[in-house]
Coordinates of C-alpha atoms in Angstrom, one line a residue:
M1 CA -0.2 0.0 0.0
K2 CA 2.9 2.4 1.2
K3 CA 4.4 1.6 -2.3
F4 CA 1.3 2.2 -4.3
L5 CA 0.7 5.4 -2.7
F6 CA 4.6 6.9 -3.2
I7 CA 4.0 6.0 -7.1
L8 CA 0.8 7.8 -6.8
M9 CA 2.3 10.9 -5.3
A10 CA 5.4 10.9 -7.2
F11 CA 2.6 10.7 -10.5
V12 CA 0.9 13.7 -8.8
A13 CA 3.9 15.7 -8.3
T14 CA 5.3 15.7 -12.0
T15 CA 1.8 16.0 -13.8
F16 CA -0.6 18.1 -12.0
S17 CA 1.2 21.4 -12.3
A18 CA 0.2 21.0 -15.8
L19 CA -3.3 20.5 -15.6
A20 CA -3.9 23.9 -13.6
A21 CA -6.1 22.1 -11.3
T22 CA -8.1 24.0 -8.5
V23 CA -7.6 23.0 -4.9
T24 CA -9.8 23.8 -1.9
V25 CA -8.2 23.6 1.1
T26 CA -9.7 23.4 4.5
F27 CA -7.8 24.2 7.5
N28 CA -7.9 22.8 10.8
N29 CA -9.2 25.8 12.3
G30 CA -12.4 25.8 9.6
Q31 CA -10.9 28.5 7.3
N32 CA -10.9 27.8 3.5
M33 CA -8.5 28.7 1.0
E34 CA -8.8 28.0 -3.0
G35 CA -6.1 28.4 -5.4
Q36 CA -4.5 26.7 -8.4
L37 CA -2.5 23.6 -7.7
V38 CA 1.5 24.5 -8.3
N39 CA 3.0 21.2 -6.8
L40 CA 1.8 18.2 -4.9
T41 CA 3.9 15.7 -2.6
D42 CA 2.6 13.3 0.3
T43 CA 4.4 16.3 2.8
T44 CA 3.9 19.5 0.7
L45 CA 1.3 21.2 -1.1
V46 CA 2.2 24.3 -3.1
L47 CA -0.7 26.6 -4.6
R48 CA -0.9 29.8 -6.1
A49 CA -4.0 31.3 -4.0
Y50 CA -7.2 33.2 -5.4
Y51 CA -7.5 36.5 -4.6
A52 CA -4.9 36.5 -2.0
A53 CA -3.1 39.4 -0.8
T54 CA 0.5 37.4 -1.8
G55 CA -0.6 37.9 -5.5
D56 CA 1.3 35.6 -7.9
K57 CA 3.3 34.1 -4.8
E58 CA 3.5 30.7 -4.2
I59 CA 2.1 29.3 -1.0
T60 CA 3.5 26.1 0.7
I61 CA 1.0 24.6 2.8
L62 CA 2.0 21.6 5.3
P63 CA 0.0 18.7 6.4
E64 CA 0.0 19.8 10.0
R65 CA -2.3 22.8 9.3
V66 CA -4.4 21.1 7.0
K67 CA -8.0 18.8 7.6
Y68 CA -8.6 18.0 4.2
F69 CA -8.5 19.2 0.6
H70 CA -10.1 19.0 -3.0
I71 CA -8.6 18.9 -6.2
S72 CA -10.4 19.5 -9.3
G73 CA -11.1 16.4 -11.1
I74 CA -9.2 14.1 -8.7
G75 CA -10.9 14.2 -5.3
R76 CA -10.2 14.5 -1.3
Y77 CA -6.9 14.2 0.3
N78 CA -7.2 13.8 3.8
V79 CA -4.2 13.8 6.2
E80 CA -3.2 10.7 7.7
E81 CA 0.2 10.2 10.1
G82 CA 1.3 13.7 8.7
K83 CA 0.8 13.0 5.4
F84 CA -1.4 14.1 2.4
V85 CA -3.3 11.0 1.4
P86 CA -5.7 10.6 -1.2
D87 CA -9.0 8.8 -0.5
A88 CA -10.5 5.5 -2.1
K89 CA -12.0 7.6 -4.9
A90 CA -9.1 9.9 -5.8
Q91 CA -6.7 6.9 -5.4
A92 CA -8.9 5.1 -8.3
K93 CA -8.8 8.4 -10.5
L94 CA -5.3 8.5 -10.1
A95 CA -4.5 5.2 -11.1
K96 CA -6.7 5.2 -14.2
R97 CA -5.1 8.7 -15.2
Q98 CA -1.5 7.0 -14.9
A99 CA -2.8 3.9 -17.0
E100 CA -4.1 6.5 -19.5
N101 CA -0.9 8.3 -19.5
A102 CA 1.2 5.4 -19.4
A103 CA -0.9 3.7 -22.7
H104 CA -0.1 7.1 -24.3
A105 CA 3.4 7.3 -23.7
K106 CA 3.6 3.2 -25.1
V107 CA 1.9 4.5 -28.3
V108 CA 4.1 7.5 -28.7
S109 CA 7.3 5.0 -28.3
E110 CA 6.1 2.6 -30.6
R111 CA 5.1 5.4 -33.3
A112 CA 8.6 6.8 -32.6
A113 CA 10.4 3.3 -33.1
N114 CA 8.4 2.2 -35.9
P115 CA 7.1 5.1 -38.3
N116 CA 6.3 2.8 -40.8
L117 CA 3.3 1.1 -38.7
V118 CA 2.2 5.0 -38.3
I119 CA 2.2 5.7 -42.1
G120 CA 0.5 2.3 -42.8
N121 CA -2.1 2.7 -40.3
A122 CA -3.1 6.0 -41.8
L123 CA -3.5 4.8 -45.4
K124 CA -5.3 1.6 -43.9
K125 CA -7.7 4.0 -42.1
T126 CA -8.0 6.5 -45.1
G127 CA -8.8 3.1 -47.4
N128 CA -11.2 1.7 -45.0
V129 CA -13.1 5.4 -44.9
C130 CA -13.3 5.3 -48.9
M131 CA -14.5 1.7 -49.3
G132 CA -17.2 2.5 -46.5
I133 CA -18.5 5.2 -48.4
G134 CA -17.6 3.9 -51.8
I135 CA -19.2 0.4 -51.8
P136 CA -22.6 1.5 -50.0
S137 CA -22.9 4.7 -52.7
A138 CA -21.8 1.9 -55.6
L139 CA -24.7 -0.5 -54.7
V140 CA -27.3 2.4 -54.4
G141 CA -26.2 4.2 -57.6
A142 CA -26.7 0.5 -59.5
I143 CA -30.1 -0.1 -57.8
L144 CA -31.1 3.5 -58.8
V145 CA -29.8 3.0 -62.3
G146 CA -31.8 0.0 -62.5
V147 CA -34.8 1.5 -61.2
G148 CA -34.7 4.4 -63.5
N149 CA -34.0 2.3 -66.6
S150 CA -36.7 -0.3 -65.9
G151 CA -39.4 1.2 -68.0
V152 CA -42.4 3.3 -66.9
D153 CA -46.2 2.0 -66.4
T154 CA -47.9 3.6 -68.9
S155 CA -51.5 3.1 -67.4
G156 CA -53.7 5.8 -66.2
K157 CA -54.1 9.2 -66.7
A158 CA -51.3 11.3 -68.7
D159 CA -50.2 13.3 -65.6
E160 CA -50.0 10.2 -63.2
V161 CA -47.8 8.7 -66.2
A162 CA -45.4 12.1 -66.4
A163 CA -45.2 11.8 -62.7
R164 CA -43.8 8.2 -63.0
A165 CA -41.6 9.0 -65.8
K166 CA -40.0 11.8 -63.6
T167 CA -39.5 9.6 -60.9
K168 CA -37.9 7.1 -63.0
A169 CA -35.4 10.0 -64.5
N170 CA -34.5 11.4 -61.1
C171 CA -33.5 7.9 -59.8
A172 CA -31.5 7.3 -63.0
A173 CA -30.0 10.7 -62.9
A174 CA -29.1 10.2 -59.0
G175 CA -28.1 6.5 -59.8
Y176 CA -25.6 8.1 -62.4
V177 CA -23.8 10.2 -59.9
L178 CA -23.4 7.5 -56.9
L179 CA -22.4 4.7 -59.3
P180 CA -19.1 5.9 -60.7
M181 CA -18.5 7.8 -57.5
G182 CA -18.8 4.8 -55.4
A183 CA -16.9 3.0 -57.7
A184 CA -14.2 5.4 -57.9
L185 CA -13.9 5.5 -54.0
T186 CA -13.6 1.8 -54.0
I187 CA -11.1 1.4 -56.6
V188 CA -8.8 4.0 -54.5
G189 CA -9.7 2.4 -50.7
I190 CA -8.7 -1.2 -51.8
P191 CA -5.1 -0.4 -52.8
L192 CA -4.7 1.8 -49.8
N193 CA -6.0 -0.7 -47.4
V194 CA -3.8 -3.4 -48.7
H195 CA -0.6 -1.2 -49.4
G196 CA -1.0 0.6 -45.7
K197 CA -1.3 -3.0 -44.4
R198 CA 2.1 -3.8 -46.1
I199 CA 3.8 -1.0 -44.8
A200 CA 2.6 -1.4 -41.3
E201 CA 4.1 -4.5 -41.3
M202 CA 7.4 -3.7 -42.6
N203 CA 10.1 -3.9 -39.7
I204 CA 13.4 -1.9 -40.1
N205 CA 16.0 -4.3 -38.7
Y206 CA 19.5 -2.9 -37.9
T207 CA 22.3 -5.2 -37.7
G208 CA 26.2 -4.7 -37.7
N209 CA 26.6 -4.3 -41.1
G210 CA 23.7 -1.6 -41.7
A211 CA 20.0 -1.5 -41.8
G212 CA 17.6 -4.0 -43.6
L213 CA 14.4 -4.3 -44.4
S214 CA 12.0 -7.6 -43.5
F215 CA 8.4 -8.2 -44.2
N216 CA 6.1 -10.0 -42.0
F217 CA 3.3 -11.8 -44.3

């Protein structure tokens, strides 16, 4: 437990200053203070108080003066055995944020180590978007072209026949637009997806004789 809290406090100390979080402190004498978080460890709270006579001066607050405090977006910290300790809800939020930051750092590291993965995934996503729009558009266009050229029912009054003929013509016109557009997007999307996958699976191997390429199939 102590190790877990140490990790959490270290995480807080190095990241919260960038979040511009608001801290509301309740002191042992009942007075309150609100300010912007500057830094936090298990034994020191540093903040820039709002509407304080100190102006932009940073204020350091020690546990012996504090009953508890809240950090916006995180939760409540109590004082236990002379140290600032997050409660259960705050610990859960801190652990979640730490996991998210670690996952993001891992993704950034992997991308930096393998730029082909970034390029390949970008091409694959573009290809998938093209096909996601192109295939339905082509299918709908083909249906509209078929409906528009299926012939007009000539039974009934002249105005009814004219209305049906106009509807058929509109269907055909829309189909003539959607069909080639969808086909073009599909034709573009397929090679983008295929080549993107190949590029993403390309590894750069460094050996003593230089850099070489290897492909995973």
